[in-house]
XYZ file of C-alpha atoms in Angstrom:
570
model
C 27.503 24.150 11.293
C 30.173 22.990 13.831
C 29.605 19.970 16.019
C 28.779 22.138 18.656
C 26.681 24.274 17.083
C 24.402 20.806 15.815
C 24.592 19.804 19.083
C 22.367 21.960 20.669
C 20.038 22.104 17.432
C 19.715 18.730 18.298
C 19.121 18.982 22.134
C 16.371 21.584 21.465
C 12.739 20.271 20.509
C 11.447 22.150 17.836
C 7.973 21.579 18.721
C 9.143 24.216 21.639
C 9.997 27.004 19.342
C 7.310 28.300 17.660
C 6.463 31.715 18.445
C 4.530 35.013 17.173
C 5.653 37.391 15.481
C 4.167 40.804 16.570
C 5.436 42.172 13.166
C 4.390 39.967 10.965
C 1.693 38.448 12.996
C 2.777 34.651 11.647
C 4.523 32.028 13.865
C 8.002 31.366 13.842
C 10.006 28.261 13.981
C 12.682 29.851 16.812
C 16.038 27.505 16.683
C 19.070 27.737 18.883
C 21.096 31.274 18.965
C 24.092 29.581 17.499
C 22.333 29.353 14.246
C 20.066 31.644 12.249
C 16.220 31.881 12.789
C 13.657 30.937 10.173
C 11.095 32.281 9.552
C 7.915 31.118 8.515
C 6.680 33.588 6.384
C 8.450 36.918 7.470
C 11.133 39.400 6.034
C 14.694 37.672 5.902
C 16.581 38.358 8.784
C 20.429 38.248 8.496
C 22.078 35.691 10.878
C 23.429 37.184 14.440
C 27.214 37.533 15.119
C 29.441 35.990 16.093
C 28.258 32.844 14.786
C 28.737 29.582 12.539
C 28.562 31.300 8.591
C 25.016 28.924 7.462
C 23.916 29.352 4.222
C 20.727 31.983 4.777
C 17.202 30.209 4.642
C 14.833 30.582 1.800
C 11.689 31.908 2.762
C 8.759 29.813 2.584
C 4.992 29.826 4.464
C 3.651 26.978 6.448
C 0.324 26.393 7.760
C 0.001 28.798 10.982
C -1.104 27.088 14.177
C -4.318 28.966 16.241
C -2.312 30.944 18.524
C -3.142 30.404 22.392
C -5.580 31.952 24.175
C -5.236 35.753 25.033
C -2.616 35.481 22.001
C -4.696 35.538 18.978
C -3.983 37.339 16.024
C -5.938 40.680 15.328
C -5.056 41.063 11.634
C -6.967 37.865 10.378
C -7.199 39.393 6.830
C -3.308 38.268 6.976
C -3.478 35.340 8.356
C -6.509 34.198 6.338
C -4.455 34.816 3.642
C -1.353 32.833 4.507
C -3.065 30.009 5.359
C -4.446 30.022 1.834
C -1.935 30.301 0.354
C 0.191 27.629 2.215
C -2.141 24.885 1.441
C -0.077 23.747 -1.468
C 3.182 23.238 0.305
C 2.678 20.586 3.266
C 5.149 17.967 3.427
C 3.187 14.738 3.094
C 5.268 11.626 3.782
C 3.972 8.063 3.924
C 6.035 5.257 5.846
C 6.118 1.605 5.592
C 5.899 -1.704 7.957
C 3.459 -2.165 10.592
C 2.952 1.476 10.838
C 2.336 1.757 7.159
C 1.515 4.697 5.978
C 1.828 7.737 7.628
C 1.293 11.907 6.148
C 3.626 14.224 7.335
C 2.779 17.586 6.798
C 5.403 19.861 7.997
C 5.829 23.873 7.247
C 8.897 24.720 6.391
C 10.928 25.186 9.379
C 14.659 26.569 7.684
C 17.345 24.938 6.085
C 19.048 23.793 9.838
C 15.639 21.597 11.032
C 15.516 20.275 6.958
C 18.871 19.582 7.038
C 18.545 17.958 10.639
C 15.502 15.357 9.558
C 17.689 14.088 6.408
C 20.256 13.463 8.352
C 17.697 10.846 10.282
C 16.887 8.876 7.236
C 18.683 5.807 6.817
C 18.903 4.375 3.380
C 19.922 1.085 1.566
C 20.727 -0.067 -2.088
C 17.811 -1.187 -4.033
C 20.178 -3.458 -5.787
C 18.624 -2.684 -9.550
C 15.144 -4.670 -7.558
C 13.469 -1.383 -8.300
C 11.846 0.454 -11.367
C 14.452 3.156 -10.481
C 11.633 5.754 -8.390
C 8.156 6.373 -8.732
C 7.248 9.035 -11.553
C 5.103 11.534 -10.715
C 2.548 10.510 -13.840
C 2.525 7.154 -13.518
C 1.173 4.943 -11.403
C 3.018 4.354 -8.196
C 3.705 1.046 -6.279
C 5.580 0.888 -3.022
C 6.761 -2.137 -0.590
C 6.060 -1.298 3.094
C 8.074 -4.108 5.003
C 7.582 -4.219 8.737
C 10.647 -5.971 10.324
C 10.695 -7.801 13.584
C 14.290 -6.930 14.560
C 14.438 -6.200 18.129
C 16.320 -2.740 17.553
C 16.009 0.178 19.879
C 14.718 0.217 23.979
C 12.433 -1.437 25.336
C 12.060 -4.205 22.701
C 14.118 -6.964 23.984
C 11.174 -8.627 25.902
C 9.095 -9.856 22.625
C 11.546 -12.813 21.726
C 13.910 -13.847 19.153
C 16.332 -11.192 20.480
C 19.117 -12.039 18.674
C 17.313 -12.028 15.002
C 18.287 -10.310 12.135
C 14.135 -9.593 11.461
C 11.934 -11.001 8.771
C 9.609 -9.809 6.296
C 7.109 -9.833 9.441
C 4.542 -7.430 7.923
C 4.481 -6.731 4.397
C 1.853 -4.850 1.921
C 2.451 -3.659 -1.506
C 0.617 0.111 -1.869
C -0.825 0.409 -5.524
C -1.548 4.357 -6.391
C -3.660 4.371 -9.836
C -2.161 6.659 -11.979
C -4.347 8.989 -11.869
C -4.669 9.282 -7.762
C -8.683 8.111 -7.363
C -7.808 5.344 -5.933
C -5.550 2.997 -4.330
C -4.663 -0.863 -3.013
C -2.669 -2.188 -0.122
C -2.086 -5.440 -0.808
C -1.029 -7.303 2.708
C 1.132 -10.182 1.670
C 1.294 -12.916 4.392
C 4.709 -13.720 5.893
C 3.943 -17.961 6.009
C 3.244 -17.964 2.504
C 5.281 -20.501 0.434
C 7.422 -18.384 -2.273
C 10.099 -18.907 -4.209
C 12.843 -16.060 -3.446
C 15.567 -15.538 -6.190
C 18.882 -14.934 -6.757
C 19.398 -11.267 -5.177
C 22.583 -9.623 -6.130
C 23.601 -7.381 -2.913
C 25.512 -4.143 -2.061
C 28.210 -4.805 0.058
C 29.615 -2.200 2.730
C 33.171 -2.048 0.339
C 30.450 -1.384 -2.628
C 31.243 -4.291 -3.840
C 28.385 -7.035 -5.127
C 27.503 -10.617 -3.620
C 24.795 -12.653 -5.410
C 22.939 -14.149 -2.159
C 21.523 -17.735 -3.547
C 17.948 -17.909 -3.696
C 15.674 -20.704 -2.101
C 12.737 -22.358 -3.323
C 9.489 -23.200 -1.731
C 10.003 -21.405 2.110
C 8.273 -18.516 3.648
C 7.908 -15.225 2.408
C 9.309 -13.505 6.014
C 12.736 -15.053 4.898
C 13.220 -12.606 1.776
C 14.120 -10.288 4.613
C 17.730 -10.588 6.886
C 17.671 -14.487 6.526
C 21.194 -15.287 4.655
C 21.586 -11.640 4.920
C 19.201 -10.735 2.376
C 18.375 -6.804 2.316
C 15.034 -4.980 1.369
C 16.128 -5.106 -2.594
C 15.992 -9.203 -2.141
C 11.664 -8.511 -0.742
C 11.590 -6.671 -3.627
C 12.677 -8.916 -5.881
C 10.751 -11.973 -4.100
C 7.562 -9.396 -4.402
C 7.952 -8.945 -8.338
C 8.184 -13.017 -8.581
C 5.325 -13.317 -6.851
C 2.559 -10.451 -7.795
C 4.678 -9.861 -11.798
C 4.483 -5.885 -10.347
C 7.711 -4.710 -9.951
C 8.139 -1.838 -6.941
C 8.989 1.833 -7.377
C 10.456 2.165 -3.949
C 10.691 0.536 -0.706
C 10.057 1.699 2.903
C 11.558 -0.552 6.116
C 10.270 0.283 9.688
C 10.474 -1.647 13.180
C 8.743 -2.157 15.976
C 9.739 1.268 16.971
C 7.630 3.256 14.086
C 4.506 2.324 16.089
C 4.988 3.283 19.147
C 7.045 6.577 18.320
C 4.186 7.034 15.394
C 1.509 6.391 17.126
C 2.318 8.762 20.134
C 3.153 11.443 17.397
C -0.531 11.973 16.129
C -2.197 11.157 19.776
C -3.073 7.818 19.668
C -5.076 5.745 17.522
C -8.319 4.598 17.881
C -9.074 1.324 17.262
C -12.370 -1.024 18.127
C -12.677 -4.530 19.837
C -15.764 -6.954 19.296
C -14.369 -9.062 22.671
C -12.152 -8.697 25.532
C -8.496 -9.613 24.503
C -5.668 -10.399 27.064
C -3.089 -11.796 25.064
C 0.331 -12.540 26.898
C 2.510 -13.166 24.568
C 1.744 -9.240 23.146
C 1.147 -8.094 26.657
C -2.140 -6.840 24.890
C -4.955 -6.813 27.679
C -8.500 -4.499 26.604
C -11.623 -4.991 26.549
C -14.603 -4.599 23.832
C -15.014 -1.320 22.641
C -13.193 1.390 21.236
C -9.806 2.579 22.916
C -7.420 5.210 21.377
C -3.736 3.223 21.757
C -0.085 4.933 21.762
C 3.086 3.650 22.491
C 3.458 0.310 23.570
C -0.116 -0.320 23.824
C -0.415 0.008 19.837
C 2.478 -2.228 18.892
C 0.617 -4.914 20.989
C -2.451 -4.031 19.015
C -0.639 -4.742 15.700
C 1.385 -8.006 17.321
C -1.714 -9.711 18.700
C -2.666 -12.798 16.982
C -3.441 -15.554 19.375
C -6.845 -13.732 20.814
C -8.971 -13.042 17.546
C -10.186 -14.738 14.486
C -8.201 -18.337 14.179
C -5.280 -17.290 16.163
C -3.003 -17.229 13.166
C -0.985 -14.219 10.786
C -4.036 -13.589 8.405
C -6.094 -12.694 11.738
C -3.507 -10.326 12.654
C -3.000 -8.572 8.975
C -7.121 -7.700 9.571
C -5.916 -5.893 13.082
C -3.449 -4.175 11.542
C -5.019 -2.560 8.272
C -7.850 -1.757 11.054
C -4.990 0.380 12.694
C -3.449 1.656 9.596
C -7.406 2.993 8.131
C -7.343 4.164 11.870
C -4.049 6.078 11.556
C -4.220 7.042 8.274
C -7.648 9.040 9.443
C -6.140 10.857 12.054
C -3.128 12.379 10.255
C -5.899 13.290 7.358
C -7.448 15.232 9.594
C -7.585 19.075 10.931
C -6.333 18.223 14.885
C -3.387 17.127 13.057
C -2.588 19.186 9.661
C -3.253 22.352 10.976
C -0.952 21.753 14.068
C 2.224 22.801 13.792
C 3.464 20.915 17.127
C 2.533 17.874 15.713
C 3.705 17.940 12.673
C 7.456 18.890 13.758
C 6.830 15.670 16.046
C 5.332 13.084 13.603
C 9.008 15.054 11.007
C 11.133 14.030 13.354
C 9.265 10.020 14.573
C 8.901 9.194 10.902
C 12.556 9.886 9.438
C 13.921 8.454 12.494
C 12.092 5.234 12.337
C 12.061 4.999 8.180
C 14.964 2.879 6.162
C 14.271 3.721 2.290
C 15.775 2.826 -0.755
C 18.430 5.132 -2.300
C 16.159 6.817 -4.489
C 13.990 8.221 -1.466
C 17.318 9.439 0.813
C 15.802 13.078 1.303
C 13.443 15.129 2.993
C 12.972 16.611 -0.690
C 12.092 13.451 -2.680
C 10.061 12.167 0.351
C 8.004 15.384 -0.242
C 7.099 14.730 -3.529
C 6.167 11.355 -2.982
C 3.732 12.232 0.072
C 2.391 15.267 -2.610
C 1.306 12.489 -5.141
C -0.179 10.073 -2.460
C -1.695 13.076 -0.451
C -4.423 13.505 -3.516
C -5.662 10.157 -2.335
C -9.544 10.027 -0.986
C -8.980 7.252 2.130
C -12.418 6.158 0.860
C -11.078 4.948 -2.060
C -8.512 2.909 -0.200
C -8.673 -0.794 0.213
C -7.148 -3.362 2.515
C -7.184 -6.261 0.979
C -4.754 -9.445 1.189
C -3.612 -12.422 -1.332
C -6.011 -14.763 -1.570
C -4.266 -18.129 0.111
C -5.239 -21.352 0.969
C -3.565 -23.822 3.692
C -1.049 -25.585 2.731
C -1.926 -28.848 1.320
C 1.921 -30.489 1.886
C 1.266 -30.249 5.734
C -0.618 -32.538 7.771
C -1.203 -29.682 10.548
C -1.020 -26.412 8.224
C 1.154 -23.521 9.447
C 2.306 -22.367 6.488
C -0.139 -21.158 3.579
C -0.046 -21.250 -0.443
C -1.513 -19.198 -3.282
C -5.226 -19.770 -4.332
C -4.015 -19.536 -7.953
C -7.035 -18.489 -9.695
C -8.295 -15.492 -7.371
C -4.664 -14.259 -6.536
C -3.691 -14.253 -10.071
C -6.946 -12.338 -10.745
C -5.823 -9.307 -7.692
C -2.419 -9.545 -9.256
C -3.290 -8.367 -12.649
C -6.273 -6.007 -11.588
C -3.024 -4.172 -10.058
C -0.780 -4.524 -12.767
C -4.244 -3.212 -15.135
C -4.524 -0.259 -12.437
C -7.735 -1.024 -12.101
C -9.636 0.007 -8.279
C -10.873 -2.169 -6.004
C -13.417 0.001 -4.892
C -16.555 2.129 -6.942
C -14.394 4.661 -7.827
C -16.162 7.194 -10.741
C -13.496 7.483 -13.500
C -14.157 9.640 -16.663
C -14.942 7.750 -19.259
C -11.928 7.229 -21.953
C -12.680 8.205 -25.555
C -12.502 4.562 -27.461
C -15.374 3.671 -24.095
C -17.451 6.017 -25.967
C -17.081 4.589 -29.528
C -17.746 1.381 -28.057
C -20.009 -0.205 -30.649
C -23.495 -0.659 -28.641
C -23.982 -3.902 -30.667
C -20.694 -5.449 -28.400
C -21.857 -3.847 -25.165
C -25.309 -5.650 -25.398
C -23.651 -9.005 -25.743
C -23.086 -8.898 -21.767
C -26.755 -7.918 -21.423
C -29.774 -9.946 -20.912
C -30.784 -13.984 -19.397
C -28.486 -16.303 -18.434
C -28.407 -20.105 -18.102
C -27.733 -21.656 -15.234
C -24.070 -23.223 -15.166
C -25.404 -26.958 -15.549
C -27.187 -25.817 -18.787
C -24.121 -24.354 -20.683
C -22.453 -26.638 -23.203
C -19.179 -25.695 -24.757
C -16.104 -27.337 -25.775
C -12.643 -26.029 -25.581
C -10.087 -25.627 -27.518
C -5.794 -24.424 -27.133
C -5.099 -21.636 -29.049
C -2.183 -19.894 -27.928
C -2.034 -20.605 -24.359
C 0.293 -22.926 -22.693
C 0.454 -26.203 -22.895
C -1.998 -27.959 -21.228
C -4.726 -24.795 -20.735
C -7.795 -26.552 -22.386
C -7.237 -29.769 -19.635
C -6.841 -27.312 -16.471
C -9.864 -24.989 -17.420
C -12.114 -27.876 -18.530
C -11.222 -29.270 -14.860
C -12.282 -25.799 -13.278
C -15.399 -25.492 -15.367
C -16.505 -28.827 -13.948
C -15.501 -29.177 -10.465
C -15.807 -25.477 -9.936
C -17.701 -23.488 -11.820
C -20.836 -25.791 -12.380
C -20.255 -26.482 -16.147
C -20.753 -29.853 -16.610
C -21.356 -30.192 -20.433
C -18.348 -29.259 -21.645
C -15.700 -31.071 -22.971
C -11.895 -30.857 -24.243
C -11.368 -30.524 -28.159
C -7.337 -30.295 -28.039
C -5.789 -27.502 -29.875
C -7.249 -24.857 -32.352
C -6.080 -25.019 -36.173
C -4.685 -21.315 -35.214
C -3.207 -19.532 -32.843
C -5.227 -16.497 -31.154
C -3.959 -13.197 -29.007
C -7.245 -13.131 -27.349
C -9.900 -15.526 -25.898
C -13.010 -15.921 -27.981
C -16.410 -17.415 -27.439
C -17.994 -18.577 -30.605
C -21.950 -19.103 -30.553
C -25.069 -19.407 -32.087
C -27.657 -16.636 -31.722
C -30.184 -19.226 -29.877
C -26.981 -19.902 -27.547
C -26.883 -16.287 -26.157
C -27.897 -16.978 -22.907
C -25.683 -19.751 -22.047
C -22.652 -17.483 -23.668
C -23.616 -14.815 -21.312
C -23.507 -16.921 -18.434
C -20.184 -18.601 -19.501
C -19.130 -14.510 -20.009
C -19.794 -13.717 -16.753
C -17.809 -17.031 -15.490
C -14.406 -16.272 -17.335
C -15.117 -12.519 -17.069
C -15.156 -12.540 -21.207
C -15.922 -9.043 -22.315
C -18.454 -8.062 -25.503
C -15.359 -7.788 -27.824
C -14.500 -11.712 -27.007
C -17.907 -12.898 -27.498
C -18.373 -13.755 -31.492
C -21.724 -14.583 -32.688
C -21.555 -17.180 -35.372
C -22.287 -21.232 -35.599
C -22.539 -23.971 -33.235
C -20.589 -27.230 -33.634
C -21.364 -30.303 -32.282
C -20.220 -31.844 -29.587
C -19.726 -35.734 -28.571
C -23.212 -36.505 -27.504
C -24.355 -35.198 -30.687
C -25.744 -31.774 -29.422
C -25.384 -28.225 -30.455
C -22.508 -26.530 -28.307
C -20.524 -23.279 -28.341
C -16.471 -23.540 -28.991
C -14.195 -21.030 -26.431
C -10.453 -21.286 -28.028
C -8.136 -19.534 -25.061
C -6.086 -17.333 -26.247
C -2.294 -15.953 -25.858
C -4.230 -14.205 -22.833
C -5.153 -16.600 -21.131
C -3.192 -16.433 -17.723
C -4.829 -19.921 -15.973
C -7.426 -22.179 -14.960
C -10.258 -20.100 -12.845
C -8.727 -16.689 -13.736
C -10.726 -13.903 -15.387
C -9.646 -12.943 -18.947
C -10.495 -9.459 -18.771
C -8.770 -8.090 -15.460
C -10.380 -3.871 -16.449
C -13.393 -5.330 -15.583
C -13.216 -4.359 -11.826
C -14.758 -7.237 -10.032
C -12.574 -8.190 -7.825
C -12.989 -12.163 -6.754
C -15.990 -12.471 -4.184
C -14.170 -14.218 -1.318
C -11.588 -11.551 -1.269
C -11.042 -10.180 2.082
C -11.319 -6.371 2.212
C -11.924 -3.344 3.850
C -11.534 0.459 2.766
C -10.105 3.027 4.823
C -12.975 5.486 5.802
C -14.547 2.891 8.238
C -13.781 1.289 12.021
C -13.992 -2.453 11.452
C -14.084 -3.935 15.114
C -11.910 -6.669 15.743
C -13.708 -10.367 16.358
């Protein structure tokens, strides 16, 4: 196509062009007369001359909109029919950043409208941060980074103008591999991280190492020092030990463009909320937001919970569940209009990794995450603590045990939520002997003794978990026995049958499964008495952290929410 003849593709809105076909009795995306129509379905019709020579569309089906009133289509057989069998080919795209996630399910409008959306995408390097692209049967994990660069119209007025944006909103989507389920994990932009060495893509192509920093806030992965999305990614892997498939960068611009897209969003209030500083002014109740209204929704901070970032992360996943439930359903999906709309908001507001530079691979991507129930979605975010260094916190650090715990239930694939898996084959053969370890009375905390022993882990395990079983978790009678005469890949539990209740109870504190419990003898301990022996193994991944991460219990302060329900906003 010539310059002039993109031009006017451009200048056109395809939302404007469908129309019906009285021979076919489908809708047609209509472009500009200086290119070639295409339909969608309908017989192949040869470009019109004179005219740009375009290489001829393939013919595809889309889902048909409900024609207008005193327009409808007599020869619903047909249509029933195409409808059916278009089902299988949306275009399901999710985005990342403050917006999040976002399906885009688009019928295939011709090769000229494809061709226009990929050349909206903007894409950057992942620098070798990435696992090279998600595979289609594996599990998936993707970084959604919300920037705070002021780009575009209208943005100038929310400070730090001349900025080259942070790592302002960040979550790590975890798809389970076999789509039941999934995580977004929000990651807070005060938290205290180390960021790494990031090798960088140059504009020449050539490479600069940008020198890490140690102990600052997450947010400054992102443009600080002129770090790119690859040096998040890196800082993410660090951090969680889960190393992203792909990234997806957005601004403040992907929620107000977004948002408009699908309608608005509703979202829910518990109080009134006039915030200046994110010109956010409604009262209790539900409201459906657009526009600017919704990126002050997502910006506010100062007017709920403490007035701090982890208050806002619980706004936004309210407005990403919120979002995420209107684009999943009929109003939008079945509307053409929209759809060409939320094709053309998304890929303009997106930056992706290399790997994701096309309408095509962006496809197959929303495909995989499309087979998602929202129910089975959860918010969640890392379990922090403020920071002890500062006299007047404003910065935040890891609450070791519990975050380590959410980091390997991810890197385990294991849900978050009661998701009904079938059962795997070895579950089955499961000797019923083990199981019933697990099952029956337990002692209180105060009533277990046990000493502990080294066996593989680090150096200095047995002191750290002795000091959590005491101060912590209520075990008083225990006691440190220094290292085991051999070294173990997994945690045991050693007891006597009369000790079964107190090694059930200790089970259920260190999230020991059947296989690590080992009936046997008791030794005794210091005071004389009869006491079980647990000998941590090369498994062992800290003090307070559960051994066996595919159990599924997630740690009970963990704050959460799943995507099916409207969470009003205290």
């Amino acid at each position: 196509m010539d310059a002039q003849g993109r031009g006017q593709a451009e200048d056109i809105d395809p939302a404007d062009q469908w129309v019906l076909n009285p021979d076919t009795g489908d809708y047609e995306l209509r472009l500009p007369s200086s290119a070639p129509q295409s339909p969608v379905p309908g017989p192949r019709r040869a470009a019109p001359a004179p005219g740009p020579e375009v290489p001829a569309p393939r013919r595809r089906r889309a889902t048909p909109e409900e024609p207008p009133p005193g327009r409808r289509d007599r020869r619903r057989p047909a249509k029933k029919k195409a409808k059916k069998k278009s089902k299988g080919k949306k275009i399901l795209l999710w985005t990342g950043g403050t917006m999040a996630f976002v399906i885009l399910a688009v019928g295939t409008a011709g090769y000229l409208y494809l061709q226009h959306l990929n050349d909206n995408i903007e894409s950057l390097p992942d620098d070798g941060a990435s696992t090279g692209g998600f595979q289609k049967d594996q599990a998936i994990n993707i970084l959604l980074i919300g920037t705070d660069k002021r780009t575009g119209s209208g943005n100038d007025g929310y400070g730090d103008k001349g900025s080259a944006g942070h790592a302002d909103t960040t979550l790590l989507l975890h798809v389970s591999k076999d789509r039941s389920n999934a995580t977004a994990l929000s990651i807070p932009r005060d938290l205290i991280v180390d960021i790494p060495d990031c090798p960088t893509t140059q504009e020449d192509g050539s490479t600069k190492v940008i020198q890490g920093s140690t102990g600052v806030r997450f947010n400054q992965s992102l443009g600080q020092s002129g770090r790119t999305p690859s040096c998040t990614m890196r800082t993410v892997t660090e951090l969680t030990g889960v190393k992203p498939d792909n990234f997806m960068v957005a601004d403040f611009n992907a929620v107000k463009t977004l948002s408009s897209a699908v309608g608005g969003v509703e979202v829910c209030l518990a109080k009134d909320i006039d915030d200046p500083d994110s010109h956010l002014n409604l009262p209790a109740g539900k409201h459906t937001i657009e526009g600017e209204e919704a990126l002050a929704f997502v910006r506010t901070r100062h007017s709920v919970g403490f007035g701090g970032d982890l208050s806002r992360i619980q706004l936004q996943q309210q407005f990403l569940s919120s979002l995420m439930r209107q684009l999943k359903s009929n109003d939008t999906l079945t509307s053409p209009t929209k759809m060409v709309k939320l094709a053309e908001a998304a890929t303009e507001a997106l930056t992706v990794d290399s790997k994701l530079d096309s309408i095509g691979k962006l496809k197959d991507l929303g495909m995989e995450l499309g087979k998602l129930d929202t129910k089975n979605l959860t918010f969640a975010t890392v379990p922090v603590i403020d920071n002890p260094a500062e006299p007047k916190p404003v910065t935040v650090v890891l609450k070791e045990g519990p975050a380590q715990q959410v980091f390997d239930m991810i890197k385990s694939d294991v849900s978050f939520t009661e998701v009904k898996k079938k059962e795997k084959e070895e579950k089955k053969k499961e000797d019923a002997a083990v199981a019933a370890r697990l099952e029956g009375a337990k002692s209180e905390p105060s009533e277990v003794r046990v000493r502990v022993l080294n066996g593989g882990a680090s150096a200095g395990s047995a002191g750290r978990e002795l000091t959590y079983l005491q101060n912590e978790a209520g075990v008083t009678r225990s006691e440190n026995a220094g290292n085991a005469p051999a070294e173990l890949a997994k945690t045991t539990l050693e007891y006597a049958p009369d000790q079964a209740d107190q090694a059930r109870a200790l089970a259920e504190i260190l999230g020991l499964s059947g296989a690590a419990m080992k009936p046997g003898k008791s030794v005794t301990n210091s005071q004389g008495l009869p006491t079980m022996t647990l000998t941590l193994g090369k498994d062992f991944k800290g003090a307070g952290v559960k051994l066996d991460a595919t159990s599924g219990q997630a740690p009970k302060d963990l704050q959460k929410s799943t995507a099916d329900k409207v969470e009003c906003a205290k």
